[in-house]
mmCIF file of C-alpha atoms in Angstrom:
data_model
loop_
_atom_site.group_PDB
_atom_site.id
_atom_site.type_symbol
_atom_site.label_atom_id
_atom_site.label_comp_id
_atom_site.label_asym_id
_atom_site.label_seq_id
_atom_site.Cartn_x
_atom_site.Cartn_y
_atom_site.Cartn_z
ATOM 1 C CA UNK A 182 73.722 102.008 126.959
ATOM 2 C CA UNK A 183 75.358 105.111 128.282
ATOM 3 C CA UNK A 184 75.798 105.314 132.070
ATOM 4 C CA UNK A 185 76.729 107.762 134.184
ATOM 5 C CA UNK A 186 77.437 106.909 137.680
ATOM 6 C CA UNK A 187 79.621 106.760 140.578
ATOM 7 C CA UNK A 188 79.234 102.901 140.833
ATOM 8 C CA UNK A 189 82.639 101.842 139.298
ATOM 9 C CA UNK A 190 81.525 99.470 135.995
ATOM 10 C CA UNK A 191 83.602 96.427 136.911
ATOM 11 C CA UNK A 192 81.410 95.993 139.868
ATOM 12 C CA UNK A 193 80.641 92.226 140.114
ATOM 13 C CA UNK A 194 76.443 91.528 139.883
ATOM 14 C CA UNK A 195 75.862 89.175 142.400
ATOM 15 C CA UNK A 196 73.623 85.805 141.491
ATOM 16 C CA UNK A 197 69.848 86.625 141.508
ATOM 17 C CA UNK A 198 68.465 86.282 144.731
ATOM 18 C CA UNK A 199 65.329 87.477 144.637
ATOM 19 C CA UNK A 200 62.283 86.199 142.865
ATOM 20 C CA UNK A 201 60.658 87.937 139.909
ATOM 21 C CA UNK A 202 59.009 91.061 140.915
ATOM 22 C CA UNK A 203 56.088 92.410 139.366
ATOM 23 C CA UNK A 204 53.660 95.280 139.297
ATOM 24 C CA UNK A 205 49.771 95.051 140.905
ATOM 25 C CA UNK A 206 46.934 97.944 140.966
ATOM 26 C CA UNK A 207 45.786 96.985 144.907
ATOM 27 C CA UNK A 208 42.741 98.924 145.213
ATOM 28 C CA UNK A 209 44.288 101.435 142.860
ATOM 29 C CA UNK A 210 47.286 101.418 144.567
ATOM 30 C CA UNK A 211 50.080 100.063 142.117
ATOM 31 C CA UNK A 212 52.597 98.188 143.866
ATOM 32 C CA UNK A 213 55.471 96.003 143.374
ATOM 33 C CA UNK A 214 55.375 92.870 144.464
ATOM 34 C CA UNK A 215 57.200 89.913 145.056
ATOM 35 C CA UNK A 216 55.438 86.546 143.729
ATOM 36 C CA UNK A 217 54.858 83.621 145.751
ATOM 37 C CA UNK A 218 53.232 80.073 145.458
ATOM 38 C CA UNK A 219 49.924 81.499 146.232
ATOM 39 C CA UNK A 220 50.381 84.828 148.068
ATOM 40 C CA UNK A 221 52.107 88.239 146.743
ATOM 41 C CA UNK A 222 54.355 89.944 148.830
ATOM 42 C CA UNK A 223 54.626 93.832 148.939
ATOM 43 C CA UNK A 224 58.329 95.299 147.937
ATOM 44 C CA UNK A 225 57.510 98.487 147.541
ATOM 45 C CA UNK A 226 54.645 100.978 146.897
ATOM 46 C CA UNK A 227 54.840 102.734 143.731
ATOM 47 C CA UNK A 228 51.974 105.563 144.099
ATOM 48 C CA UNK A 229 52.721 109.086 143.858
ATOM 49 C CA UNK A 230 50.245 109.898 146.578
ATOM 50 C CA UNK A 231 51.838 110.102 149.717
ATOM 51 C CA UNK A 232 49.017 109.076 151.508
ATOM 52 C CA UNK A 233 49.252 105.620 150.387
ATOM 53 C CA UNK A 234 52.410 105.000 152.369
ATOM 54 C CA UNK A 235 50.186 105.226 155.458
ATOM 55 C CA UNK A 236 47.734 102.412 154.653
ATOM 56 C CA UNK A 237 48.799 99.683 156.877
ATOM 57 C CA UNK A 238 47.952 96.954 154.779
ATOM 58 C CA UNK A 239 50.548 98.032 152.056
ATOM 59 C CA UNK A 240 53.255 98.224 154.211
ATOM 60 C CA UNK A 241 56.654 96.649 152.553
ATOM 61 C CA UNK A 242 56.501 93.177 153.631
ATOM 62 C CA UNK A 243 53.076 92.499 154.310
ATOM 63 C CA UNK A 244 51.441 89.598 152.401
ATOM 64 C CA UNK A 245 48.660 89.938 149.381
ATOM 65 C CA UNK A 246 46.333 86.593 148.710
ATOM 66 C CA UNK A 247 45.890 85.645 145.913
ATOM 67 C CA UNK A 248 42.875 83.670 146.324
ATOM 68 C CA UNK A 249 41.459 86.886 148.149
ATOM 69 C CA UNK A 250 43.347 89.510 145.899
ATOM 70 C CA UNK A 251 40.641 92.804 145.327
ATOM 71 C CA UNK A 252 41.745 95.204 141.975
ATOM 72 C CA UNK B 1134 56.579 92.765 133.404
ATOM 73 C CA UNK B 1135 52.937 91.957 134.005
ATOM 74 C CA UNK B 1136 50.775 94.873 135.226
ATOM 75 C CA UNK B 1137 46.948 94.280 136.835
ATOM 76 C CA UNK B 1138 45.061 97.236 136.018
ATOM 77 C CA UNK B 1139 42.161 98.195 137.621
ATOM 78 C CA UNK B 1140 39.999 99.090 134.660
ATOM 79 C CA UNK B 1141 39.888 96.493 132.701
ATOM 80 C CA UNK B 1142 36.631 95.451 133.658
ATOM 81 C CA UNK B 1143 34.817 98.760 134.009
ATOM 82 C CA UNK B 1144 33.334 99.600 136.868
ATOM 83 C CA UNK B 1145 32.628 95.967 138.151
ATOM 84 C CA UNK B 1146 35.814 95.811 139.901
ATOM 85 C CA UNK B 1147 35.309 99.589 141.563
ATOM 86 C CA UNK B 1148 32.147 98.133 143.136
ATOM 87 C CA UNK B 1149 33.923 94.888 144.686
ATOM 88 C CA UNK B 1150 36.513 96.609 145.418
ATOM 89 C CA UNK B 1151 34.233 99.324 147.358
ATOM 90 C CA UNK B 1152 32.401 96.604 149.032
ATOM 91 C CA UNK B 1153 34.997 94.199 149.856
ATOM 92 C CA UNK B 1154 37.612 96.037 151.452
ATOM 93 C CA UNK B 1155 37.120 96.591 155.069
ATOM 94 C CA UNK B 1156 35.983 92.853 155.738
ATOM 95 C CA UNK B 1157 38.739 91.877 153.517
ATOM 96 C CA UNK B 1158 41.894 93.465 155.233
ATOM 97 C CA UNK B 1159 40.785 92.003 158.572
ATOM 98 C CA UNK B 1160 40.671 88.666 157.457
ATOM 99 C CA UNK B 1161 43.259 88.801 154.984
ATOM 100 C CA UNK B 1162 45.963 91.277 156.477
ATOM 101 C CA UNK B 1163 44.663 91.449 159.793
ATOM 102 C CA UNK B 1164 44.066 95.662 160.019
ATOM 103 C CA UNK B 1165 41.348 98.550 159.139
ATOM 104 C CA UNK B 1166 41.983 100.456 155.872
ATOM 105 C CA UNK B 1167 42.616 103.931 157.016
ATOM 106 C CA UNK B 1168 40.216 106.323 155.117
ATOM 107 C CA UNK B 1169 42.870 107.670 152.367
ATOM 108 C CA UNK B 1170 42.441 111.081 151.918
ATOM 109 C CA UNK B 1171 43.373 112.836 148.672
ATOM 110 C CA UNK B 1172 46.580 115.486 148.651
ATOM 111 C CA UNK B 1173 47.030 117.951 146.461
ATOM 112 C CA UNK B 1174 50.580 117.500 146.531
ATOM 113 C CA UNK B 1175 52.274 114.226 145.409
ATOM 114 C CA UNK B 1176 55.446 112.755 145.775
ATOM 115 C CA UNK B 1177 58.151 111.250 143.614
ATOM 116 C CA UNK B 1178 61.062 109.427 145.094
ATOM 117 C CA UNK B 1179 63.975 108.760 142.832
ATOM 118 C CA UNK B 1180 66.439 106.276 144.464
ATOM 119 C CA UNK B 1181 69.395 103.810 143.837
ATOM 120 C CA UNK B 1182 69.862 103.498 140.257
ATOM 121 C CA UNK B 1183 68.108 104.740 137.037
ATOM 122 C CA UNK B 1184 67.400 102.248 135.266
ATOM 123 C CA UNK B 1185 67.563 102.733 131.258
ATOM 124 C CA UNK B 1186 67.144 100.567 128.242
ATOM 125 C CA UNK B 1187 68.883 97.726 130.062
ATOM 126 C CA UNK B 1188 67.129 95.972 133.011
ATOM 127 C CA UNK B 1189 69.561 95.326 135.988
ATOM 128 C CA UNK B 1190 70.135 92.477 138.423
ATOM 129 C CA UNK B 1191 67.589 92.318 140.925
ATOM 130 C CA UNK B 1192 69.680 92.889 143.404
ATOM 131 C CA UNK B 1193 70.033 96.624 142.807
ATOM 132 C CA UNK B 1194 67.659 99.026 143.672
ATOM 133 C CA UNK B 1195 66.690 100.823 140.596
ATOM 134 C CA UNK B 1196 64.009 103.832 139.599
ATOM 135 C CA UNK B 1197 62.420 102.334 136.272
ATOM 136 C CA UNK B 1198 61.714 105.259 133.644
ATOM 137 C CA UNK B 1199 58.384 103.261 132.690
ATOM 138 C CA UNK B 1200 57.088 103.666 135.899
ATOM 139 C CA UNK B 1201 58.401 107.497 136.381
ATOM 140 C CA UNK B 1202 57.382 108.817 133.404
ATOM 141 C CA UNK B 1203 53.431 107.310 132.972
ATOM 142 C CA UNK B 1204 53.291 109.319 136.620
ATOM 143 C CA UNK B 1205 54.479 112.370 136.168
ATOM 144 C CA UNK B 1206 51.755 112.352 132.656
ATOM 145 C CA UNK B 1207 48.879 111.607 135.289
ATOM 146 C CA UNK B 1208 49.917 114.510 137.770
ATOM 147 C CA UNK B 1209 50.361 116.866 134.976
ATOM 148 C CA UNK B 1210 46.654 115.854 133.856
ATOM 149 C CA UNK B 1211 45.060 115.131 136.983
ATOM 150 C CA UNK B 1212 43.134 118.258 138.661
ATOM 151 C CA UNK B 1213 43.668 117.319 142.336
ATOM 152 C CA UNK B 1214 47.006 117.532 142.082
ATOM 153 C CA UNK B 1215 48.283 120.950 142.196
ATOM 154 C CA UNK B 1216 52.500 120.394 142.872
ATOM 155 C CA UNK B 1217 55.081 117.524 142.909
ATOM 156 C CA UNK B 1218 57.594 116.751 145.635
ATOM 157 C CA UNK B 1219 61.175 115.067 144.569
ATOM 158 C CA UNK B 1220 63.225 113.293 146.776
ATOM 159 C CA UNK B 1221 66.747 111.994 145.158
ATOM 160 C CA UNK B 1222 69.366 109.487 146.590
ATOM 161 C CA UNK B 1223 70.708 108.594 143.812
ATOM 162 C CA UNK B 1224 73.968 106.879 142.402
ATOM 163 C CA UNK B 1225 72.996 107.835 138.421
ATOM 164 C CA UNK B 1226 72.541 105.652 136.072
ATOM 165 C CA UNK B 1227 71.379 105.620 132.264
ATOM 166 C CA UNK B 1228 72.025 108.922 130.886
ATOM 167 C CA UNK B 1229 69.050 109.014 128.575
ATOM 168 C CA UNK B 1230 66.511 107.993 131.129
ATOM 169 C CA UNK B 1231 67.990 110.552 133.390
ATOM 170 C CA UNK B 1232 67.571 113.120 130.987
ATOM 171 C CA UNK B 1233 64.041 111.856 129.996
ATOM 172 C CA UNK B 1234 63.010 112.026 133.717
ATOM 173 C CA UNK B 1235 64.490 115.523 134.086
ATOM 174 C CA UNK B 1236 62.691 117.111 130.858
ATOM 175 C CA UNK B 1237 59.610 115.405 131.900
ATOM 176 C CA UNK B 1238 59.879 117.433 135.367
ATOM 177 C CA UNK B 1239 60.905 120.473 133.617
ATOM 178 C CA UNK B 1240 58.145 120.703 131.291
ATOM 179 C CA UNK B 1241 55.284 120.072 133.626
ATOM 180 C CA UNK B 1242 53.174 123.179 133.800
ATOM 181 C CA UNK B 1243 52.442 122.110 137.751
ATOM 182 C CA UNK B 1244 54.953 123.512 140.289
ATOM 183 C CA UNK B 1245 57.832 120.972 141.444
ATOM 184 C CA UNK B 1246 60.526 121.063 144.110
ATOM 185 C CA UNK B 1247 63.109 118.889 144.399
ATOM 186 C CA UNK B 1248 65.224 117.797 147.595
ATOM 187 C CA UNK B 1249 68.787 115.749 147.191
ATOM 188 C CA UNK B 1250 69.083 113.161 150.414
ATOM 189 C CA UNK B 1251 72.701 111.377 151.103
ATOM 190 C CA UNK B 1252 73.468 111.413 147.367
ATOM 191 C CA UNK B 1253 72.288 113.035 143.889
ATOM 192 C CA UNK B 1254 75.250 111.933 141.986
ATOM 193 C CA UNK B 1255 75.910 112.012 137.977
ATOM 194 C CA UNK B 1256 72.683 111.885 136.167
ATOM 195 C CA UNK B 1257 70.996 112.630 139.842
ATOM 196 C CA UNK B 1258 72.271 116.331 138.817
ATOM 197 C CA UNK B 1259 70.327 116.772 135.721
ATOM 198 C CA UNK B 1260 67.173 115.491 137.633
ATOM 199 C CA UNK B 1261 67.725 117.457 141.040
ATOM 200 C CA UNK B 1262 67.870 120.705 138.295
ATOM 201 C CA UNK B 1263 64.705 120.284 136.873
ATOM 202 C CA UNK B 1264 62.521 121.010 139.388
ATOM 203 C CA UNK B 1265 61.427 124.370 139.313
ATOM 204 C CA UNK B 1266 62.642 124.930 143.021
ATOM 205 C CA UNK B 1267 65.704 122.624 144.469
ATOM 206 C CA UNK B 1268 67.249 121.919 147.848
ATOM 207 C CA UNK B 1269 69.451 120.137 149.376
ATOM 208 C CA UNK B 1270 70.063 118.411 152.987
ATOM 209 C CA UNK B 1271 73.761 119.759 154.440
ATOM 210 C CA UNK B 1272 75.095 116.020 154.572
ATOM 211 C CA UNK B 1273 74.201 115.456 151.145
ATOM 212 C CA UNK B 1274 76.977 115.094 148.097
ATOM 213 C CA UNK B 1275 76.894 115.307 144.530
ATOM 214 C CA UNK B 1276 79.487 113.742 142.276
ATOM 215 C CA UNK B 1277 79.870 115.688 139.678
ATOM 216 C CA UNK B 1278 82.269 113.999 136.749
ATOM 217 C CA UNK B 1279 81.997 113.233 133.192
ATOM 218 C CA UNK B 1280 79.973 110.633 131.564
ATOM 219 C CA UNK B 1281 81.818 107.221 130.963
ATOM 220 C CA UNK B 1282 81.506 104.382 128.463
ATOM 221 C CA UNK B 1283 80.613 100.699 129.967
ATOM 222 C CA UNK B 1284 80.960 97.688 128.049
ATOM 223 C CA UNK B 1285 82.843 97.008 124.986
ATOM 224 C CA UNK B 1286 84.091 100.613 123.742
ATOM 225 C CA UNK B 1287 85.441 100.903 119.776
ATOM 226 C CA UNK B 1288 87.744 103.543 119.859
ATOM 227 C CA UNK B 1289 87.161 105.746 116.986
ATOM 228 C CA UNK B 1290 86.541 109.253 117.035
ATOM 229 C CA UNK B 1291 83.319 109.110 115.774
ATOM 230 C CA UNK B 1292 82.330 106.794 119.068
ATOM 231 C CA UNK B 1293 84.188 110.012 121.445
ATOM 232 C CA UNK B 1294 82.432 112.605 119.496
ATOM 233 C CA UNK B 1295 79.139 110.559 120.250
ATOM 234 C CA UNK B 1296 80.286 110.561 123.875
ATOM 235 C CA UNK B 1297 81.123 114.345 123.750
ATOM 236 C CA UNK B 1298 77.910 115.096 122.323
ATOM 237 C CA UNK B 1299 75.987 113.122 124.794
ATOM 238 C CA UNK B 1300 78.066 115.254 127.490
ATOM 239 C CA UNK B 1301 77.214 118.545 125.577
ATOM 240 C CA UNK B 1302 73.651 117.650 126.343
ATOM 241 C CA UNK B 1303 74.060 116.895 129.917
ATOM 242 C CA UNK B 1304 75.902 120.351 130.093
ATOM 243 C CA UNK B 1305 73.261 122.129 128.574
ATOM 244 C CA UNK B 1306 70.435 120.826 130.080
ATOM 245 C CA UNK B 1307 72.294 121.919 133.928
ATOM 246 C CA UNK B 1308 73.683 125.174 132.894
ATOM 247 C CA UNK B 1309 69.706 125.839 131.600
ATOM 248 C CA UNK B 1310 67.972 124.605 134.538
ATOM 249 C CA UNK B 1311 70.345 125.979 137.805
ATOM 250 C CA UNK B 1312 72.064 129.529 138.371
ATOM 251 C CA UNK B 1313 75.750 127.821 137.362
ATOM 252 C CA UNK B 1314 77.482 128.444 134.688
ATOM 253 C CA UNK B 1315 79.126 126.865 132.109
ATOM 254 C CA UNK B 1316 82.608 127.709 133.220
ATOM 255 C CA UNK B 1317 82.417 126.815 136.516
ATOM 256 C CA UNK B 1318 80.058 123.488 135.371
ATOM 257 C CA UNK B 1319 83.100 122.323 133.430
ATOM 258 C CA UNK B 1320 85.706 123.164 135.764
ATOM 259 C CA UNK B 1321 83.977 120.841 138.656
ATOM 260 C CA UNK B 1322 83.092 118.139 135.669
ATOM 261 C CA UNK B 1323 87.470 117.879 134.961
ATOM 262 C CA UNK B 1324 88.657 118.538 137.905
ATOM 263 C CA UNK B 1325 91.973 116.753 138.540
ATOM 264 C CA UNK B 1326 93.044 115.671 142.237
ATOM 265 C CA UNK B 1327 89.594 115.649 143.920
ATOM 266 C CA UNK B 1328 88.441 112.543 143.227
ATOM 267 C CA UNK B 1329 90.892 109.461 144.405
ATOM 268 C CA UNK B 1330 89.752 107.133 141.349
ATOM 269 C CA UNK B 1331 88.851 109.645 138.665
ATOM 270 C CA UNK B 1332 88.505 112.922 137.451
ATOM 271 C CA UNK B 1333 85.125 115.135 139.161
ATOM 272 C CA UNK B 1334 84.925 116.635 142.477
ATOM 273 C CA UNK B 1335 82.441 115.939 145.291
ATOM 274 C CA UNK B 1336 80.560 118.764 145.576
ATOM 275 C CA UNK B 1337 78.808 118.835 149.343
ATOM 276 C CA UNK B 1338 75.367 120.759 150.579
ATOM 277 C CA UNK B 1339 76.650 124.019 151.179
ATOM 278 C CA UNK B 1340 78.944 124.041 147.684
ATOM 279 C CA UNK B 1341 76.244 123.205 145.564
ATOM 280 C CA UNK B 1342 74.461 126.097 146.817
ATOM 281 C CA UNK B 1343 77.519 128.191 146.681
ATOM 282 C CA UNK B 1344 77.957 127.417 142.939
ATOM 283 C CA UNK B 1345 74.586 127.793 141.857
ATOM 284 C CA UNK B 1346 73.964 124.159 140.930
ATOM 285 C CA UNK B 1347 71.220 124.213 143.494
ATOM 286 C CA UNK B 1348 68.604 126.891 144.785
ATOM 287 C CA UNK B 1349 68.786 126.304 148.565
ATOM 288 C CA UNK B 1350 70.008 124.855 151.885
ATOM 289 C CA UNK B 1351 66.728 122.695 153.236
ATOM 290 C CA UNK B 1352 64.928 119.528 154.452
ATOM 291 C CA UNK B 1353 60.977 118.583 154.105
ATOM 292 C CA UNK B 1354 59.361 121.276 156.132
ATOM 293 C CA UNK B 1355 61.303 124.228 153.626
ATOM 294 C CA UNK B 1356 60.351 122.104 150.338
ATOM 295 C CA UNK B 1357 56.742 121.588 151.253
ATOM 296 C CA UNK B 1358 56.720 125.199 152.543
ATOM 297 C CA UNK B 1359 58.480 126.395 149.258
ATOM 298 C CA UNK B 1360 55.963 124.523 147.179
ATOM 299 C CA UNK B 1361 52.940 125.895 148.391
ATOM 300 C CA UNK B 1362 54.415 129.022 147.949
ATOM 301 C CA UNK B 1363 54.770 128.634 144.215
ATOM 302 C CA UNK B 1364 51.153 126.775 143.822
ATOM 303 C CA UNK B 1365 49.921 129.427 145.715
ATOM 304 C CA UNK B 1366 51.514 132.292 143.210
ATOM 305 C CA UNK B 1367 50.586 129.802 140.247
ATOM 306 C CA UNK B 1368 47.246 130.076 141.265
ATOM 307 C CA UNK B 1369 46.908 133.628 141.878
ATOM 308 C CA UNK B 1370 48.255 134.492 138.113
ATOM 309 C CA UNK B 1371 45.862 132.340 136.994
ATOM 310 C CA UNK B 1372 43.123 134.028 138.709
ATOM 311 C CA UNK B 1373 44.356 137.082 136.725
ATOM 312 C CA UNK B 1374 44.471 135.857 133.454
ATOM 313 C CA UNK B 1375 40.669 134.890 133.843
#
């Protein structure tokens, strides 16, 4: 791979901290999520529509159910 | 990756998902889906890293080319959408995504405009270009120096032609897409003395302007403005053509 950036390569990676993300299609809505034991947390909304940033229920942070989860 | 898509069970899911909403974000989120209403214009946001062949730690913030480029095919064929908004704060990244990214913008047929936010750095460049209209904040920098090798480098000529040639692209693809030239491209790519840990130079707001690398000074309100200009004069040559 061929980079170009100002990040200087010998930067260390720290460990992993976060949990495996993934993508969802929330009522249409694709977002990337964070996965729990049984509930999916919102990392960030991937839509081009800006609109979708205002839907309160996608905010960053807020938490998906499985159980309850709607396509 | 694993990716839930809506369709896969035909319309059944469209019809739950119609009826179950509203009830559902109460109980499950605790708030009222606002009515989402459709704009014409949508908007891309290219930030911390590009992310190429190789996936990086999770602890970086990265813009994945598999999720960039599948968009920018459904705004070029979706009919509601008439123009696409950029917004870059970007460190670079994997040259050939970058360059991917920035052809994909350059050959959409729909207007674009781009805006460069704290930082459209290395392959930032290439993608801030593409856009058929660009501007940039007056805080904002872009570090503008050549490409480098990571990892384990063999060094033969053939590998430093292979890194030359890779440059010659980037060059080209700029020098195409903004009012600089090639001269001037190259002098701010190997400039000595600028740059404390390398050859490049920090180009600020006002500079790239100055040197043609991008169109305008501007924020939000002059990008949004700017792009309804051009969908605007898009639409009226198409009215003439019919």
């Amino acid at each position: 791979m061929i980079s170009w950036t100002i990040l200087p390569p010998e930067e260390p990676s720290p460990e992993a901290l976060r949990q495996e993300t993934k993508v969802l299609c929330c009522c249409g809505v694709p977002l990337l999520v964070e996965a729990e034991a049984d509930t999916y947390k919102i990392i960030r909304i991937l839509s081009t529509n800006p609109n979708d940033y205002l839907i309160a229920a996608f905010q960053p942070g807020k938490i998906i159910d499985r159980q309850n989860y709607t396509f | 990756m694993e990716i839930f898509n809506s369709e896969q069970d035909g319309g059944e899911t469209t019809k739950r998902r119609k009826k179950a909403l509203p009830t559902e974000n109460i109980k499950e989120f605790g708030s009222v889906d606002i009515p989402t209403t459709k704009s014409n214009i949508h908007v891309m946001t290219i930030i911390g890293q590009i992310e190429g062949h190789t996936i990086l730690a999770p602890n970086n913030k990265t813009t994945k080319y598999e999720h960039v480029i599948p968009q920018l095919v459904a705004i070029e064929q979706s009919p509601d959408i008439d123009g696409l908004i950029l917004l870059l704060n970007t460190v670079g990244g994997d040259v050939e995504a970058g360059l991917a990214i920035a052809e994909m913008i350059a050959s959409l047929s729909k207007p674009s405009v781009s805006v460069v936010l704290g930082g459209g750095h290395s392959i930032g460049v290439p993608v801030a270009v593409s856009a058929t209209y660009s501007y940039i904040v007056e805080s904002a920098t872009m570090t503008i120096h050549p490409i480098r090798l990571t990892g384990m480098v063999i060094g033969a000529q053939s590998s430093f032609d292979y890194l030359e040639k890779m440059q010659e692209r980037v060059n080209k693809f700029v020098t195409d897409h903004s009012r600089i030239n090639e001269k001037k491209w190259k002098e701010l790519l190997f400039k000595t003395g600028e740059l404390s840990r390398d050859i490049g130079t920090s180009v600020g707001g006002k500079d790239a302007v100055h040197y043609g690398l991008i169109d305008e000074i501007g924020g939000i309100s002059q990008a949004i403005c700017k792009l309804n200009e051009l969908i605007k004069a898009q639409q009226s040559s198409r009215g003439l053509k019919q």
